[in-house]
Amino acid sequence: MKITKLTTYIVPPRWCFLKIETDAGIVGWGEPVVEGRAHSVAAAVEELSDYLIGKDPRNIEDHWTVLYRGGFYRGGAIHMSALAGIDQALWDIKGKHLGVPVSQLLGGNVRDRIRVYSWIGGDRPADTAAAAKSAVERGFTAVKMNGTEELQYIDSFDKVEKCLENVAAVREAVGPNVGIGVDFHGRVHKPMAKVLMKELDPFKLMFIEEPVLSEHYEALKELAPLTSTPIALGERLFSRWDFKRVLSEGYVDIIQPDPSHAGGITETRKIAAMAEAYDVALALHCPLGPIALATCLQIDAGCYNAFIQEQSLGIHYNAANDLLDYVSNREVFAYEDGMVAIPQGPGLGIEVNEEYVKERAAVGHRWRNPIWRHADGSFAEW
């Protein structure tokens, strides 16, 4: 079996899909994307395709090694996301060729479903609380919310109070046993993170996500002792080498690699195993499309330290198209009791509606991160 063609599709709301074709008629799908840089990743896929045409798609480990190590400059968001989508599609092909789910090729399942959380938003505490209550009524047992809007290095306490009011309203609305994740989203610098993390402790959160940007990881030495809440980090890290220091120094309780950014199934699986060796939990990052979610679930199936899965159903980004729009077998993502089933079909376990993908690719997207500024006109982290 040989690879004959790679085709990328830029589709709404902000995704990029990849189809890899073979001379055996088996097709694999991946989701190589960086949010706001989809076209850059598609270009990187096209460059990497030169090596792949004519190769046997089943030699995944060797292809990953060459596509990563074969360039003098390696790593980073664009390169690793392009490699991730390719890797996903190759695993999809191999699973379809053998007639088994990818999880079976990775050693089999330790679970048949996994807990998921729903993202909630709202500009006022009452709105956020209502969104949380609605998510619980739909069966979710965990939610995640943004902690703050923009914050200066040192900011006024009214912004801290607004965060506390929002979290308090959500906790009151959902009760003591629903998990609440609060995402600082890299918007918070170390001085204000000290304040927020200490003030949030009484709400017994499921985790605080990205309390500071990954490049300020050393700050966690000061921040971690201020809270009993688990600290989550890792959506902006792209390889096992990026995670090596994070895991060895011991201030992070949950890692969040994204299999559409961190080298695909091959690399993310290795990162997860590293984390297990340090007794660190796994919560794969995935505010993306159905191929990315199917990929995450195939990894979750066999990772003992996986405890919850992000997913984008109904998320505010998905106004033009939602998670299930591009799959023919929508029932494959069986949400029930706050969990989602692991797809059991061959490969990634989903059937991509290729005609609809092509139809929406004709529309495409130019999604970009919002640009925020502080009151003094300086750039604010989004």
mmCIF file of C-alpha atoms in Angstrom:
data_model
loop_
_atom_site.group_PDB
_atom_site.id
_atom_site.type_symbol
_atom_site.label_atom_id
_atom_site.label_comp_id
_atom_site.label_asym_id
_atom_site.label_seq_id
_atom_site.Cartn_x
_atom_site.Cartn_y
_atom_site.Cartn_z
ATOM 1 C CA MET A 1 0.000 0.000 0.000
ATOM 2 C CA LYS A 2 1.319 3.443 -0.972
ATOM 3 C CA ILE A 3 0.323 7.020 -0.190
ATOM 4 C CA THR A 4 -0.872 8.744 -3.357
ATOM 5 C CA LYS A 5 -2.235 12.136 -2.310
ATOM 6 C CA LEU A 6 -2.676 14.564 0.604
ATOM 7 C CA THR A 7 -5.449 17.174 0.505
ATOM 8 C CA THR A 8 -6.257 19.826 3.105
ATOM 9 C CA TYR A 9 -9.625 21.523 3.584
ATOM 10 C CA ILE A 10 -10.051 24.809 5.459
ATOM 11 C CA VAL A 11 -13.578 24.579 6.888
ATOM 12 C CA PRO A 12 -15.738 26.703 9.220
ATOM 13 C CA PRO A 13 -15.773 27.585 11.994
ATOM 14 C CA ARG A 14 -11.945 27.575 12.341
ATOM 15 C CA TRP A 15 -10.705 24.109 11.443
ATOM 16 C CA CYS A 16 -8.450 22.390 8.915
ATOM 17 C CA PHE A 17 -9.061 18.789 7.828
ATOM 18 C CA LEU A 18 -6.597 16.529 6.001
ATOM 19 C CA LYS A 19 -7.376 13.577 3.758
ATOM 20 C CA ILE A 20 -4.621 11.091 2.902
ATOM 21 C CA GLU A 21 -5.376 8.741 0.007
ATOM 22 C CA THR A 22 -3.718 5.406 -0.830
ATOM 23 C CA ASP A 23 -3.521 3.163 -3.878
ATOM 24 C CA ALA A 24 -5.497 0.556 -1.904
ATOM 25 C CA GLY A 25 -8.523 2.850 -1.808
ATOM 26 C CA ILE A 26 -8.240 3.374 1.950
ATOM 27 C CA VAL A 27 -8.512 6.996 3.055
ATOM 28 C CA GLY A 28 -7.389 8.466 6.372
ATOM 29 C CA TRP A 29 -8.454 11.730 7.995
ATOM 30 C CA GLY A 30 -6.609 14.074 10.333
ATOM 31 C CA GLU A 31 -7.109 17.540 11.794
ATOM 32 C CA PRO A 32 -3.896 19.579 11.496
ATOM 33 C CA VAL A 33 -4.596 23.098 12.735
ATOM 34 C CA VAL A 34 -3.441 25.948 14.893
ATOM 35 C CA GLU A 35 -6.366 28.166 15.770
ATOM 36 C CA GLY A 36 -5.860 31.394 13.823
ATOM 37 C CA ARG A 37 -3.060 29.888 11.694
ATOM 38 C CA ALA A 38 -4.943 27.220 9.729
ATOM 39 C CA HIS A 39 -3.539 28.240 6.344
ATOM 40 C CA SER A 40 0.026 28.213 7.693
ATOM 41 C CA VAL A 41 -0.432 24.652 8.945
ATOM 42 C CA ALA A 42 -1.972 23.579 5.621
ATOM 43 C CA ALA A 43 1.116 24.959 3.852
ATOM 44 C CA ALA A 44 3.365 22.986 6.212
ATOM 45 C CA VAL A 45 1.395 19.812 5.444
ATOM 46 C CA GLU A 46 1.953 20.426 1.741
ATOM 47 C CA GLU A 47 5.704 20.783 2.312
ATOM 48 C CA LEU A 48 5.869 17.571 4.363
ATOM 49 C CA SER A 49 3.868 15.707 1.704
ATOM 50 C CA ASP A 50 6.911 15.615 -0.590
ATOM 51 C CA TYR A 51 8.424 12.916 1.599
ATOM 52 C CA LEU A 52 5.240 10.904 2.041
ATOM 53 C CA ILE A 53 4.054 10.382 -1.527
ATOM 54 C CA GLY A 54 4.853 6.811 -2.550
ATOM 55 C CA LYS A 55 5.564 5.627 1.002
ATOM 56 C CA ASP A 56 3.763 2.816 2.845
ATOM 57 C CA PRO A 57 1.388 4.592 5.289
ATOM 58 C CA ARG A 58 1.650 1.786 7.839
ATOM 59 C CA ASN A 59 5.226 2.661 8.903
ATOM 60 C CA ILE A 60 3.959 5.383 11.205
ATOM 61 C CA GLU A 61 6.804 5.549 13.712
ATOM 62 C CA ASP A 62 9.412 5.890 10.979
ATOM 63 C CA HIS A 63 7.401 8.521 9.114
ATOM 64 C CA TRP A 64 6.967 10.507 12.342
ATOM 65 C CA THR A 65 10.691 10.322 13.052
ATOM 66 C CA VAL A 66 11.683 11.485 9.569
ATOM 67 C CA LEU A 67 9.092 14.269 9.404
ATOM 68 C CA TYR A 68 10.237 15.548 12.798
ATOM 69 C CA ARG A 69 13.984 14.971 12.653
ATOM 70 C CA GLY A 70 14.471 15.322 8.903
ATOM 71 C CA GLY A 71 14.433 19.113 9.070
ATOM 72 C CA PHE A 72 17.320 21.020 10.641
ATOM 73 C CA TYR A 73 14.746 23.280 12.359
ATOM 74 C CA ARG A 74 12.088 21.353 14.201
ATOM 75 C CA GLY A 75 9.227 21.703 16.634
ATOM 76 C CA GLY A 76 6.916 24.593 17.365
ATOM 77 C CA ALA A 77 3.221 25.136 16.755
ATOM 78 C CA ILE A 78 3.082 25.043 12.946
ATOM 79 C CA HIS A 79 5.447 22.127 12.320
ATOM 80 C CA MET A 80 4.066 19.943 15.103
ATOM 81 C CA SER A 81 0.443 20.618 14.176
ATOM 82 C CA ALA A 82 1.079 19.700 10.539
ATOM 83 C CA LEU A 83 2.824 16.537 11.711
ATOM 84 C CA ALA A 84 -0.071 15.868 14.116
ATOM 85 C CA GLY A 85 -2.717 15.844 11.388
ATOM 86 C CA ILE A 86 -0.600 13.602 9.182
ATOM 87 C CA ASP A 87 0.000 11.209 12.052
ATOM 88 C CA GLN A 88 -3.728 11.046 12.868
ATOM 89 C CA ALA A 89 -4.580 10.215 9.255
ATOM 90 C CA LEU A 90 -1.911 7.500 9.098
ATOM 91 C CA TRP A 91 -3.313 5.833 12.219
ATOM 92 C CA ASP A 92 -6.798 6.113 10.711
ATOM 93 C CA ILE A 93 -5.568 4.314 7.576
ATOM 94 C CA LYS A 94 -3.839 1.584 9.554
ATOM 95 C CA GLY A 95 -6.880 0.933 11.721
ATOM 96 C CA LYS A 96 -9.168 0.773 8.679
ATOM 97 C CA HIS A 97 -6.723 -1.545 6.890
ATOM 98 C CA LEU A 98 -6.768 -3.965 9.841
ATOM 99 C CA GLY A 99 -10.443 -3.435 10.654
ATOM 100 C CA VAL A 100 -9.895 -2.317 14.257
ATOM 101 C CA PRO A 101 -10.071 0.942 16.251
ATOM 102 C CA VAL A 102 -6.784 2.782 16.724
ATOM 103 C CA SER A 103 -7.064 2.135 20.466
ATOM 104 C CA GLN A 104 -6.664 -1.595 19.803
ATOM 105 C CA LEU A 105 -3.421 -0.897 17.942
ATOM 106 C CA LEU A 106 -2.184 1.028 20.985
ATOM 107 C CA GLY A 107 -2.672 -1.926 23.324
ATOM 108 C CA GLY A 108 -6.402 -1.992 23.892
ATOM 109 C CA ASN A 109 -8.794 -0.112 26.136
ATOM 110 C CA VAL A 110 -8.647 0.500 29.856
ATOM 111 C CA ARG A 111 -12.078 2.240 29.625
ATOM 112 C CA ASP A 112 -15.052 2.278 27.264
ATOM 113 C CA ARG A 113 -16.068 5.902 27.952
ATOM 114 C CA ILE A 114 -14.636 9.022 29.553
ATOM 115 C CA ARG A 115 -15.985 11.995 31.470
ATOM 116 C CA VAL A 116 -16.291 15.216 29.459
ATOM 117 C CA TYR A 117 -16.788 18.851 30.383
ATOM 118 C CA SER A 118 -18.751 21.634 28.767
ATOM 119 C CA TRP A 119 -17.392 25.139 28.263
ATOM 120 C CA ILE A 120 -19.629 27.854 29.705
ATOM 121 C CA GLY A 121 -19.642 31.619 29.177
ATOM 122 C CA GLY A 122 -21.498 34.732 30.224
ATOM 123 C CA ASP A 123 -20.732 38.376 30.901
ATOM 124 C CA ARG A 124 -22.517 38.506 34.264
ATOM 125 C CA PRO A 125 -22.571 36.055 37.186
ATOM 126 C CA ALA A 126 -26.253 35.275 36.611
ATOM 127 C CA ASP A 127 -25.561 34.467 32.943
ATOM 128 C CA THR A 128 -22.596 32.257 33.767
ATOM 129 C CA ALA A 129 -24.559 30.474 36.476
ATOM 130 C CA ALA A 130 -27.460 29.884 34.084
ATOM 131 C CA ALA A 131 -25.081 28.446 31.475
ATOM 132 C CA ALA A 132 -23.583 26.123 34.085
ATOM 133 C CA LYS A 133 -26.986 24.985 35.275
ATOM 134 C CA SER A 134 -28.055 24.337 31.672
ATOM 135 C CA ALA A 135 -24.942 22.208 31.079
ATOM 136 C CA VAL A 136 -25.704 20.133 34.168
ATOM 137 C CA GLU A 137 -29.306 19.696 33.037
ATOM 138 C CA ARG A 138 -27.931 18.326 29.723
ATOM 139 C CA GLY A 139 -26.067 15.689 31.694
ATOM 140 C CA PHE A 140 -22.609 17.187 32.113
ATOM 141 C CA THR A 141 -20.951 16.663 35.488
ATOM 142 C CA ALA A 142 -18.174 19.179 34.891
ATOM 143 C CA VAL A 143 -17.863 22.627 33.319
ATOM 144 C CA LYS A 144 -15.048 25.017 32.454
ATOM 145 C CA MET A 145 -15.137 28.802 32.402
ATOM 146 C CA ASN A 146 -12.745 31.669 31.768
ATOM 147 C CA GLY A 147 -11.564 33.244 34.996
ATOM 148 C CA THR A 148 -11.038 36.834 33.935
ATOM 149 C CA GLU A 149 -11.051 39.325 31.126
ATOM 150 C CA GLU A 150 -7.781 41.146 30.397
ATOM 151 C CA LEU A 151 -5.532 41.787 33.413
ATOM 152 C CA GLN A 152 -2.550 44.087 33.734
ATOM 153 C CA TYR A 153 0.591 42.881 35.540
ATOM 154 C CA ILE A 154 -0.838 44.605 38.613
ATOM 155 C CA ASP A 155 -4.538 45.342 38.387
ATOM 156 C CA SER A 156 -7.387 46.608 40.550
ATOM 157 C CA PHE A 157 -9.203 44.318 42.960
ATOM 158 C CA ASP A 158 -12.562 44.892 41.284
ATOM 159 C CA LYS A 159 -11.445 42.522 38.503
ATOM 160 C CA VAL A 160 -10.585 39.918 41.129
ATOM 161 C CA GLU A 161 -14.008 40.430 42.688
ATOM 162 C CA LYS A 162 -15.692 39.917 39.304
ATOM 163 C CA CYS A 163 -13.903 36.586 38.882
ATOM 164 C CA LEU A 164 -14.899 35.500 42.385
ATOM 165 C CA GLU A 165 -18.514 36.527 41.838
ATOM 166 C CA ASN A 166 -18.691 34.485 38.623
ATOM 167 C CA VAL A 167 -17.177 31.384 40.198
ATOM 168 C CA ALA A 168 -19.325 31.745 43.313
ATOM 169 C CA ALA A 169 -22.476 32.003 41.189
ATOM 170 C CA VAL A 170 -21.543 28.869 39.258
ATOM 171 C CA ARG A 171 -20.715 26.905 42.401
ATOM 172 C CA GLU A 172 -24.023 27.920 43.970
ATOM 173 C CA ALA A 173 -25.929 27.007 40.799
ATOM 174 C CA VAL A 174 -24.451 23.529 40.325
ATOM 175 C CA GLY A 175 -23.829 22.444 43.901
ATOM 176 C CA PRO A 176 -20.739 20.978 45.564
ATOM 177 C CA ASN A 177 -20.216 17.889 43.429
ATOM 178 C CA VAL A 178 -20.010 19.264 39.884
ATOM 179 C CA GLY A 179 -16.441 19.859 38.700
ATOM 180 C CA ILE A 180 -15.524 23.448 37.845
ATOM 181 C CA GLY A 181 -12.405 24.245 35.874
ATOM 182 C CA VAL A 182 -11.298 27.884 35.782
ATOM 183 C CA ASP A 183 -9.113 28.831 32.826
ATOM 184 C CA PHE A 184 -6.746 31.782 33.313
ATOM 185 C CA HIS A 185 -6.003 31.389 29.553
ATOM 186 C CA GLY A 186 -2.539 32.892 29.916
ATOM 187 C CA ARG A 187 -4.195 36.283 30.544
ATOM 188 C CA VAL A 188 -2.849 36.494 34.084
ATOM 189 C CA HIS A 189 0.692 37.521 34.994
ATOM 190 C CA LYS A 190 2.427 36.160 38.069
ATOM 191 C CA PRO A 191 1.594 39.030 40.487
ATOM 192 C CA MET A 192 -2.157 38.763 39.890
ATOM 193 C CA ALA A 193 -2.055 34.956 39.695
ATOM 194 C CA LYS A 194 -0.836 35.011 43.305
ATOM 195 C CA VAL A 195 -3.958 36.892 44.326
ATOM 196 C CA LEU A 196 -6.462 34.937 42.243
ATOM 197 C CA MET A 197 -5.247 31.445 43.075
ATOM 198 C CA LYS A 198 -5.380 32.102 46.817
ATOM 199 C CA GLU A 199 -8.814 33.755 46.622
ATOM 200 C CA LEU A 200 -10.297 30.925 44.516
ATOM 201 C CA ASP A 201 -9.238 28.131 46.862
ATOM 202 C CA PRO A 202 -12.480 28.041 48.918
ATOM 203 C CA PHE A 203 -14.543 27.129 45.827
ATOM 204 C CA LYS A 204 -12.954 23.646 45.626
ATOM 205 C CA LEU A 205 -12.267 23.791 41.904
ATOM 206 C CA MET A 206 -11.538 20.808 39.686
ATOM 207 C CA PHE A 207 -8.477 22.641 38.345
ATOM 208 C CA ILE A 208 -6.985 26.019 37.449
ATOM 209 C CA GLU A 209 -5.795 26.018 33.849
ATOM 210 C CA GLU A 210 -2.785 27.947 32.550
ATOM 211 C CA PRO A 211 -2.351 30.101 35.669
ATOM 212 C CA VAL A 212 0.536 31.672 33.765
ATOM 213 C CA LEU A 213 1.783 31.191 30.226
ATOM 214 C CA SER A 214 3.917 28.100 29.657
ATOM 215 C CA GLU A 215 6.977 30.265 29.016
ATOM 216 C CA HIS A 216 6.655 31.522 32.604
ATOM 217 C CA TYR A 217 6.585 27.992 33.996
ATOM 218 C CA GLU A 218 9.182 28.837 36.651
ATOM 219 C CA ALA A 219 6.557 31.015 38.375
ATOM 220 C CA LEU A 220 4.676 27.889 39.438
ATOM 221 C CA LYS A 221 7.312 27.302 42.088
ATOM 222 C CA GLU A 222 5.844 30.343 43.864
ATOM 223 C CA LEU A 223 2.224 29.848 42.819
ATOM 224 C CA ALA A 224 1.642 26.161 43.542
ATOM 225 C CA PRO A 225 2.008 26.463 47.362
ATOM 226 C CA LEU A 226 -0.726 29.145 47.414
ATOM 227 C CA THR A 227 -3.537 26.723 46.542
ATOM 228 C CA SER A 228 -4.792 23.204 47.103
ATOM 229 C CA THR A 229 -6.450 23.284 43.654
ATOM 230 C CA PRO A 230 -4.825 21.076 40.987
ATOM 231 C CA ILE A 231 -2.880 23.051 38.374
ATOM 232 C CA ALA A 232 -3.336 22.219 34.688
ATOM 233 C CA LEU A 233 -1.049 23.285 31.848
ATOM 234 C CA GLY A 234 0.189 22.174 28.454
ATOM 235 C CA GLU A 235 -2.033 23.169 25.520
ATOM 236 C CA ARG A 236 0.789 25.384 24.199
ATOM 237 C CA LEU A 237 3.477 22.715 24.490
ATOM 238 C CA PHE A 238 4.183 20.578 21.449
ATOM 239 C CA SER A 239 6.461 17.624 22.197
ATOM 240 C CA ARG A 240 7.763 15.286 24.882
ATOM 241 C CA TRP A 241 10.829 17.537 25.099
ATOM 242 C CA ASP A 242 8.616 20.530 25.925
ATOM 243 C CA PHE A 243 6.922 18.527 28.679
ATOM 244 C CA LYS A 244 10.119 17.089 30.127
ATOM 245 C CA ARG A 245 10.863 20.006 32.455
ATOM 246 C CA VAL A 246 7.199 20.501 33.366
ATOM 247 C CA LEU A 247 6.915 16.919 34.557
ATOM 248 C CA SER A 248 10.311 16.595 36.232
ATOM 249 C CA GLU A 249 9.907 19.718 38.415
ATOM 250 C CA GLY A 250 6.556 18.617 39.777
ATOM 251 C CA TYR A 251 4.389 21.740 40.033
ATOM 252 C CA VAL A 252 1.733 20.653 37.516
ATOM 253 C CA ASP A 253 -0.960 18.138 38.450
ATOM 254 C CA ILE A 254 -2.726 17.810 35.080
ATOM 255 C CA ILE A 255 -1.153 18.015 31.635
ATOM 256 C CA GLN A 256 -3.203 19.099 28.623
ATOM 257 C CA PRO A 257 -1.399 18.299 25.379
ATOM 258 C CA ASP A 258 -3.492 18.723 22.228
ATOM 259 C CA PRO A 259 -3.160 15.806 19.777
ATOM 260 C CA SER A 260 -3.780 18.232 16.894
ATOM 261 C CA HIS A 261 -0.828 20.366 18.060
ATOM 262 C CA ALA A 262 1.517 17.997 19.882
ATOM 263 C CA GLY A 263 2.574 15.660 17.090
ATOM 264 C CA GLY A 264 -0.578 13.566 16.825
ATOM 265 C CA ILE A 265 -1.325 10.188 18.355
ATOM 266 C CA THR A 266 2.271 8.954 18.231
ATOM 267 C CA GLU A 267 3.707 11.838 20.266
ATOM 268 C CA THR A 268 0.777 12.525 22.583
ATOM 269 C CA ARG A 269 0.674 8.902 23.652
ATOM 270 C CA LYS A 270 4.341 9.168 24.686
ATOM 271 C CA ILE A 271 3.703 12.409 26.574
ATOM 272 C CA ALA A 272 0.822 10.735 28.426
ATOM 273 C CA ALA A 273 3.065 7.824 29.431
ATOM 274 C CA MET A 274 5.702 10.251 30.718
ATOM 275 C CA ALA A 275 3.041 11.957 32.820
ATOM 276 C CA GLU A 276 1.849 8.666 34.287
ATOM 277 C CA ALA A 277 5.400 7.970 35.454
ATOM 278 C CA TYR A 278 5.214 11.220 37.464
ATOM 279 C CA ASP A 279 1.681 10.457 38.777
ATOM 280 C CA VAL A 280 0.289 13.380 36.758
ATOM 281 C CA ALA A 281 -3.233 13.270 35.287
ATOM 282 C CA LEU A 282 -4.095 13.670 31.600
ATOM 283 C CA ALA A 283 -6.865 15.937 30.249
ATOM 284 C CA LEU A 284 -6.350 16.289 26.510
ATOM 285 C CA HIS A 285 -6.988 19.748 25.068
ATOM 286 C CA CYS A 286 -9.624 19.739 22.284
ATOM 287 C CA PRO A 287 -11.748 22.809 21.494
ATOM 288 C CA LEU A 288 -11.659 21.635 17.860
ATOM 289 C CA GLY A 289 -13.573 19.462 15.381
ATOM 290 C CA PRO A 290 -14.766 15.867 15.180
ATOM 291 C CA ILE A 291 -11.543 14.349 13.837
ATOM 292 C CA ALA A 292 -9.582 15.911 16.695
ATOM 293 C CA LEU A 293 -12.121 14.639 19.243
ATOM 294 C CA ALA A 294 -12.105 11.130 17.781
ATOM 295 C CA THR A 295 -8.308 11.199 17.985
ATOM 296 C CA CYS A 296 -8.408 12.236 21.640
ATOM 297 C CA LEU A 297 -10.851 9.482 22.515
ATOM 298 C CA GLN A 298 -8.686 6.814 20.888
ATOM 299 C CA ILE A 299 -5.804 8.011 23.074
ATOM 300 C CA ASP A 300 -7.971 8.316 26.197
ATOM 301 C CA ALA A 301 -9.128 4.742 25.708
ATOM 302 C CA GLY A 302 -5.727 3.330 26.586
ATOM 303 C CA CYS A 303 -4.239 5.930 28.949
ATOM 304 C CA TYR A 304 -4.777 5.018 32.587
ATOM 305 C CA ASN A 305 -4.121 8.596 33.787
ATOM 306 C CA ALA A 306 -6.746 10.188 31.482
ATOM 307 C CA PHE A 307 -9.590 11.470 33.666
ATOM 308 C CA ILE A 308 -11.601 13.958 31.600
ATOM 309 C CA GLN A 309 -11.873 15.106 27.992
ATOM 310 C CA GLU A 310 -12.462 18.585 26.582
ATOM 311 C CA GLN A 311 -14.893 18.765 23.655
ATOM 312 C CA SER A 312 -16.432 21.586 21.633
ATOM 313 C CA LEU A 313 -20.104 20.652 21.273
ATOM 314 C CA GLY A 314 -22.024 23.926 21.479
ATOM 315 C CA ILE A 315 -18.944 26.046 22.220
ATOM 316 C CA HIS A 316 -19.238 29.723 21.285
ATOM 317 C CA TYR A 317 -16.671 29.413 18.473
ATOM 318 C CA ASN A 318 -18.917 26.971 16.619
ATOM 319 C CA ALA A 319 -21.498 29.432 15.296
ATOM 320 C CA ALA A 320 -20.995 28.601 11.597
ATOM 321 C CA ASN A 321 -20.655 24.844 12.087
ATOM 322 C CA ASP A 322 -20.718 22.624 15.156
ATOM 323 C CA LEU A 323 -18.897 19.462 16.156
ATOM 324 C CA LEU A 324 -21.217 16.905 14.565
ATOM 325 C CA ASP A 325 -21.864 18.661 11.243
ATOM 326 C CA TYR A 326 -19.000 16.980 9.379
ATOM 327 C CA VAL A 327 -19.626 13.354 10.386
ATOM 328 C CA SER A 328 -22.144 10.939 8.879
ATOM 329 C CA ASN A 329 -22.349 8.727 11.994
ATOM 330 C CA ARG A 330 -23.251 11.375 14.557
ATOM 331 C CA GLU A 331 -24.284 8.714 17.040
ATOM 332 C CA VAL A 332 -20.655 7.660 17.406
ATOM 333 C CA PHE A 333 -20.118 10.420 19.984
ATOM 334 C CA ALA A 334 -22.617 8.978 22.455
ATOM 335 C CA TYR A 335 -22.976 11.520 25.257
ATOM 336 C CA GLU A 336 -24.600 10.100 28.384
ATOM 337 C CA ASP A 337 -24.321 10.737 32.136
ATOM 338 C CA GLY A 338 -21.621 13.354 31.640
ATOM 339 C CA MET A 339 -19.470 10.979 29.606
ATOM 340 C CA VAL A 340 -18.811 10.171 25.965
ATOM 341 C CA ALA A 341 -18.250 6.722 24.523
ATOM 342 C CA ILE A 342 -14.975 5.676 22.889
ATOM 343 C CA PRO A 343 -15.683 5.159 19.149
ATOM 344 C CA GLN A 344 -15.494 1.464 18.292
ATOM 345 C CA GLY A 345 -15.351 1.621 14.479
ATOM 346 C CA PRO A 346 -12.157 0.973 12.509
ATOM 347 C CA GLY A 347 -9.454 3.629 12.514
ATOM 348 C CA LEU A 348 -10.521 6.758 14.365
ATOM 349 C CA GLY A 349 -14.065 5.391 14.369
ATOM 350 C CA ILE A 350 -15.819 8.252 12.568
ATOM 351 C CA GLU A 351 -17.204 8.567 9.061
ATOM 352 C CA VAL A 352 -16.313 11.968 7.623
ATOM 353 C CA ASN A 353 -18.965 13.446 5.330
ATOM 354 C CA GLU A 354 -16.564 14.289 2.542
ATOM 355 C CA GLU A 355 -19.115 15.972 0.288
ATOM 356 C CA TYR A 356 -20.103 18.350 3.060
ATOM 357 C CA VAL A 357 -16.435 18.994 3.871
ATOM 358 C CA LYS A 358 -15.860 20.050 0.256
ATOM 359 C CA GLU A 359 -18.988 22.200 0.287
ATOM 360 C CA ARG A 360 -17.894 24.072 3.403
ATOM 361 C CA ALA A 361 -14.272 24.285 2.256
ATOM 362 C CA ALA A 362 -15.546 26.409 -0.622
ATOM 363 C CA VAL A 363 -16.608 28.883 2.073
ATOM 364 C CA GLY A 364 -13.503 28.433 4.240
ATOM 365 C CA HIS A 365 -12.623 30.757 7.090
ATOM 366 C CA ARG A 366 -10.164 33.439 8.171
ATOM 367 C CA TRP A 367 -10.613 33.024 11.928
ATOM 368 C CA ARG A 368 -8.201 35.094 13.992
ATOM 369 C CA ASN A 369 -7.616 35.544 17.697
ATOM 370 C CA PRO A 370 -9.282 38.643 19.120
ATOM 371 C CA ILE A 371 -6.879 41.520 19.794
ATOM 372 C CA TRP A 372 -7.395 43.057 23.218
ATOM 373 C CA ARG A 373 -5.870 46.215 24.674
ATOM 374 C CA HIS A 374 -5.634 47.614 28.166
ATOM 375 C CA ALA A 375 -7.051 51.013 29.122
ATOM 376 C CA ASP A 376 -3.631 52.561 28.478
ATOM 377 C CA GLY A 377 -3.595 51.224 24.891
ATOM 378 C CA SER A 378 -1.020 48.468 25.457
ATOM 379 C CA PHE A 379 -1.600 44.931 24.190
ATOM 380 C CA ALA A 380 -3.529 42.621 26.501
ATOM 381 C CA GLU A 381 -3.237 38.825 26.470
ATOM 382 C CA TRP A 382 -6.372 37.112 25.144
#
